[in-house]
Every structure is written in structure tokens, then in C-alpha cells.
Short mmCIF file of C-alpha atoms and ligand atoms in Angstrom, two decimals:
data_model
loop_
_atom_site.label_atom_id
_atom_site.label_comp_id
_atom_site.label_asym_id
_atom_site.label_seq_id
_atom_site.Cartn_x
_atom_site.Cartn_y
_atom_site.Cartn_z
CA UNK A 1 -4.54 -6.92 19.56
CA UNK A 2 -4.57 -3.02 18.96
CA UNK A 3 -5.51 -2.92 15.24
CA UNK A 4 -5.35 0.47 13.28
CA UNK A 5 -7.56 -0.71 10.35
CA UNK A 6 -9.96 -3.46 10.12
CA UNK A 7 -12.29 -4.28 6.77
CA UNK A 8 -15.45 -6.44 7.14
CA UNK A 9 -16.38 -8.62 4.33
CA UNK A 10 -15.39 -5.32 2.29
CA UNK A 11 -16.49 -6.24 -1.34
CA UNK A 12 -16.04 -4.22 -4.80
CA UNK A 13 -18.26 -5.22 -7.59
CA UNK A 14 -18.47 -3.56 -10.85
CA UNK A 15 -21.73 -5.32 -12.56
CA UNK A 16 -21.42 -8.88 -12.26
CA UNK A 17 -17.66 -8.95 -11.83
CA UNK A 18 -16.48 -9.23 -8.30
CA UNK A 19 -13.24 -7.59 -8.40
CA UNK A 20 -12.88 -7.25 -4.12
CA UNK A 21 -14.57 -10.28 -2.72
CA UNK A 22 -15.46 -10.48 1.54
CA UNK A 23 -11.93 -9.24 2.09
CA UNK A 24 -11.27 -9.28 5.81
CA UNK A 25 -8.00 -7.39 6.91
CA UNK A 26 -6.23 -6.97 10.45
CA UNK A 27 -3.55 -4.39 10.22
CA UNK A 28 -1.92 -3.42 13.55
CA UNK A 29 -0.78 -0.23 14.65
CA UNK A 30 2.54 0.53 13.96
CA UNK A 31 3.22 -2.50 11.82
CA UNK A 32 4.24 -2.16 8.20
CA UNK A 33 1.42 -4.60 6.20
CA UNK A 34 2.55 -6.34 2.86
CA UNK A 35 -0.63 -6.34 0.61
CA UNK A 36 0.23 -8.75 -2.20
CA UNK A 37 -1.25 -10.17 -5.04
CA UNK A 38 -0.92 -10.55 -8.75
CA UNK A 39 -1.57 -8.05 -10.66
CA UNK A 40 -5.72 -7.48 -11.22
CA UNK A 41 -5.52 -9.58 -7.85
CA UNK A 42 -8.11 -6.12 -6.26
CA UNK A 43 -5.14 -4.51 -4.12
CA UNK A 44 -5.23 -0.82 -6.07
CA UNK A 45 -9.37 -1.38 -5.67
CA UNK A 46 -8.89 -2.51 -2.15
CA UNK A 47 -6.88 0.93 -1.19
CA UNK A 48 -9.13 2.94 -2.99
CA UNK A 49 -11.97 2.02 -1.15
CA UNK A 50 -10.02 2.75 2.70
CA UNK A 51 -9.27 6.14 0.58
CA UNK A 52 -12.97 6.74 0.23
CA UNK A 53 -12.04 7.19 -3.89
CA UNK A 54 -14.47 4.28 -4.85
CA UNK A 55 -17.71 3.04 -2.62
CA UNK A 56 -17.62 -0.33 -1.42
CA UNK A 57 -20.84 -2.48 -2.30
CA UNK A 58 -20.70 -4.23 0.90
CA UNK A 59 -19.02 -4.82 3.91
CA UNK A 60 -17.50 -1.96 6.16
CA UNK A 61 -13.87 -0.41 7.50
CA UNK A 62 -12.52 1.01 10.65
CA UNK A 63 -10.03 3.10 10.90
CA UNK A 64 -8.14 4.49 14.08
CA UNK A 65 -11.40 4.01 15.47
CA UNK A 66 -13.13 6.00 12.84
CA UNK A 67 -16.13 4.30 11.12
CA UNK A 68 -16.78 4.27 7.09
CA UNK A 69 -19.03 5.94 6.11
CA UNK A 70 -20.11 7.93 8.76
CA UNK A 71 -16.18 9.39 9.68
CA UNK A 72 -15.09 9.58 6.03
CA UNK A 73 -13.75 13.05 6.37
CA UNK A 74 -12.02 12.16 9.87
CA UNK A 75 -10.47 9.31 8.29
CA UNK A 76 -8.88 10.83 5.14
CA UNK A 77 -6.91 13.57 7.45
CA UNK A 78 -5.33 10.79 9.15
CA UNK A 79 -4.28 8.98 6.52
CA UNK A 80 -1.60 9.80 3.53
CA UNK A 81 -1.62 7.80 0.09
CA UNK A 82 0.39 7.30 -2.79
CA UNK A 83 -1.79 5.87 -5.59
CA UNK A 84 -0.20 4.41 -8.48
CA UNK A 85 2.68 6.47 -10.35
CA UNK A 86 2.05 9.93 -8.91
CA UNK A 87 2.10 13.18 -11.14
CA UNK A 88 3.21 16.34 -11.04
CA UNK A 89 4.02 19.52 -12.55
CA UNK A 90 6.91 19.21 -14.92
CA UNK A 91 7.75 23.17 -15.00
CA UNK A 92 6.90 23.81 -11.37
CA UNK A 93 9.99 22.95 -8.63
CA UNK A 94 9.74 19.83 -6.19
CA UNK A 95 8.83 21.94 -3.13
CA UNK A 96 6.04 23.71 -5.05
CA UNK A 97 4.31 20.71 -5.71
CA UNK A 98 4.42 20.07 -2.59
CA UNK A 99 3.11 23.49 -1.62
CA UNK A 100 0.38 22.72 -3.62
CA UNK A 101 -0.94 20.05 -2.13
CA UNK A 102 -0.40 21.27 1.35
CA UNK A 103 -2.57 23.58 0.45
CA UNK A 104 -5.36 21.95 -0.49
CA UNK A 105 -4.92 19.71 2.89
CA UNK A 106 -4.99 23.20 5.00
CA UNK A 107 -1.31 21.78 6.50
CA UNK A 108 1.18 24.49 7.79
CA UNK A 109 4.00 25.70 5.04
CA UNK A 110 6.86 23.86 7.66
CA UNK A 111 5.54 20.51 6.42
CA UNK A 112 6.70 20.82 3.45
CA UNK A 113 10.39 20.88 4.63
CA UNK A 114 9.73 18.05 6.66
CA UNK A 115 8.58 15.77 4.17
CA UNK A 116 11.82 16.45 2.11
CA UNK A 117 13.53 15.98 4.67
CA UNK A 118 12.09 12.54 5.62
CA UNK A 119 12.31 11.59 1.95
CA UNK A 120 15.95 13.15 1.61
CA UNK A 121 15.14 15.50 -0.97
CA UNK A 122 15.62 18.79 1.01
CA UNK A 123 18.90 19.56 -1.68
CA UNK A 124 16.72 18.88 -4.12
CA UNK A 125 13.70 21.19 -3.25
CA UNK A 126 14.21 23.72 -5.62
CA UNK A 127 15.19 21.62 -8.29
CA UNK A 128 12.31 21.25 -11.44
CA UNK A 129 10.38 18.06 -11.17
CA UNK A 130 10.98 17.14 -14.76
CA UNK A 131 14.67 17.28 -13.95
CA UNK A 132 13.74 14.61 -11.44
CA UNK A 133 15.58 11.10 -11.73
CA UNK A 134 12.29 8.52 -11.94
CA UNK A 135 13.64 7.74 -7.85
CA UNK A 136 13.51 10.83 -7.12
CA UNK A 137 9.77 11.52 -8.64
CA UNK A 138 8.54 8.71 -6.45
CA UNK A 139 10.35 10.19 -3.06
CA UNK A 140 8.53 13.09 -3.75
CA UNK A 141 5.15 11.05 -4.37
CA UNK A 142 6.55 9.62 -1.00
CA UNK A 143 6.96 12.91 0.16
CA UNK A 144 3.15 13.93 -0.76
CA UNK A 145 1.65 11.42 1.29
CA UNK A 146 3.71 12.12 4.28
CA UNK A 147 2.54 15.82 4.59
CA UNK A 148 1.85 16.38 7.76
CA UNK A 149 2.99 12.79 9.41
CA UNK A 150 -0.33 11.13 9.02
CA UNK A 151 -0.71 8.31 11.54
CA UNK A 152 -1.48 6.14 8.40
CA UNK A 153 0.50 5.51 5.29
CA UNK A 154 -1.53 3.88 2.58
CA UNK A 155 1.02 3.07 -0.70
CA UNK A 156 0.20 1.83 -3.85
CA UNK A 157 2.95 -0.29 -5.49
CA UNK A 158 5.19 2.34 -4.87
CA UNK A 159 8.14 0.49 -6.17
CA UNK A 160 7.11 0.34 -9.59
CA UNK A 161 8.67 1.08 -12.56
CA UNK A 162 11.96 1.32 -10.63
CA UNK A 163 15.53 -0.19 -11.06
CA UNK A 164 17.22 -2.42 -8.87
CA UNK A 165 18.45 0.20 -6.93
CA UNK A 166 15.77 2.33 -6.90
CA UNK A 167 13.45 -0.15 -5.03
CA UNK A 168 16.42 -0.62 -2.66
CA UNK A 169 16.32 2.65 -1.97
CA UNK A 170 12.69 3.39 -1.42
CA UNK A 171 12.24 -0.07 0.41
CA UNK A 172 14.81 1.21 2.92
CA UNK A 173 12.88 4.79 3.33
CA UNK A 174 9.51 2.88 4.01
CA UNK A 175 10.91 0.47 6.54
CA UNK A 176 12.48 3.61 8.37
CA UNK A 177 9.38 5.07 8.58
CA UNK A 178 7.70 3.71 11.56
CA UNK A 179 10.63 4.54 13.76
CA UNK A 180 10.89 8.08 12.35
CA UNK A 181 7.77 8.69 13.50
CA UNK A 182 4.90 6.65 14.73
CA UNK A 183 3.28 5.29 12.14
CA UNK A 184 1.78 2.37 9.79
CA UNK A 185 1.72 1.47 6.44
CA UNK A 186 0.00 -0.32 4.35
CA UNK A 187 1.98 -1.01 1.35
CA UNK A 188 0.95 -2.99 -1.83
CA UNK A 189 3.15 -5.36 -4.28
CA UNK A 190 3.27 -7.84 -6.69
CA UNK A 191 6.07 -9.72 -5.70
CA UNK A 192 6.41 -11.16 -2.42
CA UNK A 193 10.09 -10.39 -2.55
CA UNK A 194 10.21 -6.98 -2.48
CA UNK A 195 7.93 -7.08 0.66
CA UNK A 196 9.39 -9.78 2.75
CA UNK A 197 12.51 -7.84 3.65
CA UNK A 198 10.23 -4.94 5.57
CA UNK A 199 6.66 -6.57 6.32
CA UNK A 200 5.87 -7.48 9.67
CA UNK A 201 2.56 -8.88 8.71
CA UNK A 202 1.18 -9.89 4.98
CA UNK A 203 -2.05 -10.72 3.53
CA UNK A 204 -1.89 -11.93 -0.27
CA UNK A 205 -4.80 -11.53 -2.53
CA UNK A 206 -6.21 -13.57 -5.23
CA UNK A 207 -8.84 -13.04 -7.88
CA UNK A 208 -10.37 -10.55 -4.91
CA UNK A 209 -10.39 -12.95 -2.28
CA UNK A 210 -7.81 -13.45 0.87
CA UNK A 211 -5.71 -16.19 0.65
CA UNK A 212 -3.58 -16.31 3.24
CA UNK A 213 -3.36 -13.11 6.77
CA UNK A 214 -0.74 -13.46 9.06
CA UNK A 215 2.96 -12.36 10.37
CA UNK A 216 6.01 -13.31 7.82
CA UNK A 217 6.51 -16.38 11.04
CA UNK A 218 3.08 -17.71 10.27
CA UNK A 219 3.94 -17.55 6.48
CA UNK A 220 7.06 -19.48 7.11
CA UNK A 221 5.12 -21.97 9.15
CA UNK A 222 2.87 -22.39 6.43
CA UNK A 223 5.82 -22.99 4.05
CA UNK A 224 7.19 -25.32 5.97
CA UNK A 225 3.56 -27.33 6.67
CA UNK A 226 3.02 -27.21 3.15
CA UNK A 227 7.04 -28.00 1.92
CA UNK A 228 8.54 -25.36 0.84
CA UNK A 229 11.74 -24.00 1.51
CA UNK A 230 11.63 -20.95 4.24
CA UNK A 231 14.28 -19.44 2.29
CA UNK A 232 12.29 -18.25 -0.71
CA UNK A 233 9.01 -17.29 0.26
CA UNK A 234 8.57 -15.99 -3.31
CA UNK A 235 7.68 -19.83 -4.55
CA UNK A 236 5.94 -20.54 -1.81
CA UNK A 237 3.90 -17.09 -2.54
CA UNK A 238 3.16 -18.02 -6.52
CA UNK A 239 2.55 -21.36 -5.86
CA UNK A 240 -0.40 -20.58 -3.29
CA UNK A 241 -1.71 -18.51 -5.98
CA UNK A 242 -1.66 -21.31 -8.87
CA UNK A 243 -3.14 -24.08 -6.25
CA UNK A 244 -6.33 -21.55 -5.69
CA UNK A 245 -5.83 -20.28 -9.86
CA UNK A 246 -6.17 -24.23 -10.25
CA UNK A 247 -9.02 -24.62 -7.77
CA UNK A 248 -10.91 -22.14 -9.27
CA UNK A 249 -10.58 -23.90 -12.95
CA UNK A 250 -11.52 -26.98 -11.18
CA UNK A 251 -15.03 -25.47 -9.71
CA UNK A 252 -15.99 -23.70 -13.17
CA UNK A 253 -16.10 -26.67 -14.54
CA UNK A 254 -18.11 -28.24 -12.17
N1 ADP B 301 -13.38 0.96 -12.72
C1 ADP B 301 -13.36 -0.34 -13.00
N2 ADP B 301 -14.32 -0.93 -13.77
C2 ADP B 301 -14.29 -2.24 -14.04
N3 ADP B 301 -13.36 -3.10 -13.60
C3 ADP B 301 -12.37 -2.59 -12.84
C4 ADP B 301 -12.32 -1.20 -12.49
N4 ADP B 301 -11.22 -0.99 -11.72
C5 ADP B 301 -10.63 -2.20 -11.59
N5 ADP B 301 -11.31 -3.15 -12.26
C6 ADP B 301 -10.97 -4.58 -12.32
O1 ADP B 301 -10.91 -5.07 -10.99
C7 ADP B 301 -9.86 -6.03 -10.88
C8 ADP B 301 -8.93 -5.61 -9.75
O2 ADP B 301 -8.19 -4.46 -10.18
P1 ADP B 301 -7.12 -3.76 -9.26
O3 ADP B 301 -7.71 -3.49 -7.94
O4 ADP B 301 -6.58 -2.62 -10.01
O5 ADP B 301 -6.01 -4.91 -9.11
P2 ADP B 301 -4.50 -4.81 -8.61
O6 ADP B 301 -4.28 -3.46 -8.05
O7 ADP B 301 -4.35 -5.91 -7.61
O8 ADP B 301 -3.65 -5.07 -9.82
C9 ADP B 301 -9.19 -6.13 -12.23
O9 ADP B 301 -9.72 -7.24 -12.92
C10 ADP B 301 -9.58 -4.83 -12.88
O10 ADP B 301 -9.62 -4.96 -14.29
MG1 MG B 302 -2.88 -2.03 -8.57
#
């Protein structure tokens, strides 16, 4: 299997409190990866660590063939992120924000029209980013992390604090992506519903640890093993989580 990023036993402690525990991933290239868990579940910690923004306390990542920590400056050209609600500056126009951080990635000025263009912002270039729509402000977050067409896409519960039709809309735009040009992304949620319509392959976090890795097929296998309707994956998703949420109660005691 060609995979694009792999984590060994990557763990995240802060003191005592284990907040990434052995976590394990397979993410193959090309393949849009549904990183799920409830919220405090590790994802955002998780991401930050393939970012290089926080050091893991053990275990190890590959990516494209690029080894943390010796490549970490290798790897963070090839990959582009969108990390929680992104900000930017209110009085300055969408395509200068842009600018901005083109800079500071030593891109050239055309990718700045291309990543409005991929987002579908390119009317809206010159228009202030405080007369954004909240949609709009996270297309051009979008549109930050695609500078450049990095080979990796790394996104941060980048439906949140949207409307219905706002995640519609930028759920569409990230399942287009791998066909508009080649690449893969990793994309976090907290709802298994919201993923399941573009994932080809989901891993779903608990309390730091990997529950379940596999395509959407082996989760519906699972479902089906374990009784649950195929049909909403969603129950099937929470109720994996309580069983181990239960398990866990069960052991403290012990
Ligand atoms: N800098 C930090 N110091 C201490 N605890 C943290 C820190 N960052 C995150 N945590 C804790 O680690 C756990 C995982 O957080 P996070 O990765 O943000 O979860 P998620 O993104 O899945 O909601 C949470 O319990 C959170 O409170
Ligand atoms: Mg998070």
C-alpha cells in the first residue's frame, strides 16, 4: 500500500495526562482521511504534532518519505494546514492576506490567484476580509493552506462554526480537491456525518487512543458484525465511543 503519512506509536503527554496515546495512522496517497473523535478526543494535538507546532514525547512520523525530526523543514513545504478558525486581517483585502502569507512561504505572487480560484473566491479578491460572510472567511483559510498546491492538505475541523449550508459547501470543495489536483487530505471532525459523505478511509479517536482504522467498507462491516444499521454510521460511530467511555469506567475502578 503506497502510504503518504504514517505515525508510530506517536504519543502527546502534557505531565501526567496522556492526551495522544500510541496513535498509529495509515493514510494513503491521494485518499481523503476522516480523523474523528469527540471533542478533547487528541485530533487538533494529533495535527499539530505532523505540523511540527508541538513535539511529540514518543513515537515517530513519516511523511512523503520524509522522516520527523530529521526532515522537519522538508516536510512543512509539502504540506498546507488549516488549524482551527483561521484569522486574518479585518482592514486588509482577501488577496492581501493571502499575499502575506505567500510571502512568508517564499511562493510565487501567481499562487495567490490560484488558490482563489480553487476556493472560488477570485470575485471576491479584492473584497475586505471583515466584509467576508463566515463561509467565505473559511474558503479563504482554505485558500491559505492551498498556496502553492501542497501534495498534503492537513485541516482542522474546518467545518466549524458553519451553517447547514456552509458545511455543504466546503464539504463539496474538499472532496473536489484530490481530482483538482493530486493531492491528500487529512481532515478532522467531530461528527462522523459530516465525514462519511467524502472519506475514503477513517480512523476515530478516543480519549487519545485509536479505536477503530480502516476504509468507510470496513466501517460498515464492522456495523454490520456488531448490529448496527449501515445506514447511519453516526450511531454506530457514538456508540463505539460510549462502549470504550464505558470500558474505561469499568478499569478505573478496578
Ligand atoms: N497545551 C496543552 N496543555 C495541556 N493540555 C492540553 C493542551 N492542549 C490540549 N490539551 C488537552 O489534550 C486533550 C486533547 O486536546 P485536542 O487535541 O485539542 O482534542 P480535539 O482536537 O480532539 O478536540 C484535551 O483534553 C485537551 O484539554
Ligand atoms: Mg480540535
Amino acid at each position: 500500500m503506497n502510504y503518504i503519512i504514517t505515525t508510530e506509536q506517536l504519543t502527546k503527554k502534557y505531565k501526567s495526562f496522556v492526551a495522544v496515546n500510541d496513535v498509529t495512522l495509515h493514510i494513503r496517497k491521494g485518499s481523503i482521511y476522516g480523523f474523528l473523535g469527540p471533542n478533547g478526543a487528541g485530533k487538533s494535538t494529533t495535527m499539530k504534532m505532523l505540523l511540527g507546532l508541538t513535539a511529540p514525547t514518543n513515537g515517530s512520523f513519516t511523511i512523503d518519505g520524509k522522516q520527523f525530526p530529521t526532515d522537519r523543514i522538508a516536510i512543512l513545504k509539502e504540506v498546507g494546514s488549516f488549524i482551527e478558525s483561521p484569522s486574518f486581517y479585518a482592514n486588509l483585502t482577501g488577496k492581501e492576506n493571502l499575499d502575506i502569507i505567500r510571502r512568508i512561504l517564499g511562493l510565487p505572487q501567481s499562487t495567490v490567484d490560484d488558490a482563489l480560484e480553487l476556493v472560488g473566491l477570485s470575485e471576491f479578491g479584492n473584497r475586505l476580509a471583515k466584509k467576508y460572510s463566515l463561509g467565505m472567511k473559511q474558503r479563504l483559510g482554505l485558500a491559505g493552506a492551498l498556496l502553492g498546491r501542497p501534495p498534503i492538505l492537513i485541516l482542522d475541523e474546518p467545518t466549524n462554526g458553519l451553517d447547514p449550508s456552509g458545511i455543504h459547501e466546503i464539504r463539496n470543495l474538499i472532496k473536489s480537491l484530490p481530482d483538482l489536483y493530486d493531492c491528500t487530505v487529512l481532515i478532522s471532525s467531530h461528527m462522523l456525518s459530516e465525514i462519511e459523505l467524502i472519506a475514503d478511509d477513517i480512523g476515530i479517536l478516543n480519549h487519545g487512543r485509536l479505536l477503530f482504522e480502516g476504509s468507510l467498507d470496513d466501517l460498515r462491516q464492522h456495523a454490520l458484525q456488531s448490529g448496527f444499521a449501515t445506514d447511519n454510521l453516526e450511531d454506530m460511530f457514538l456508540s463505539m465511543v460510549e462502549k470504550d467511555n464505558a470500558s474505561r469506567k469499568q478499569r478505573a475502578k478496578l
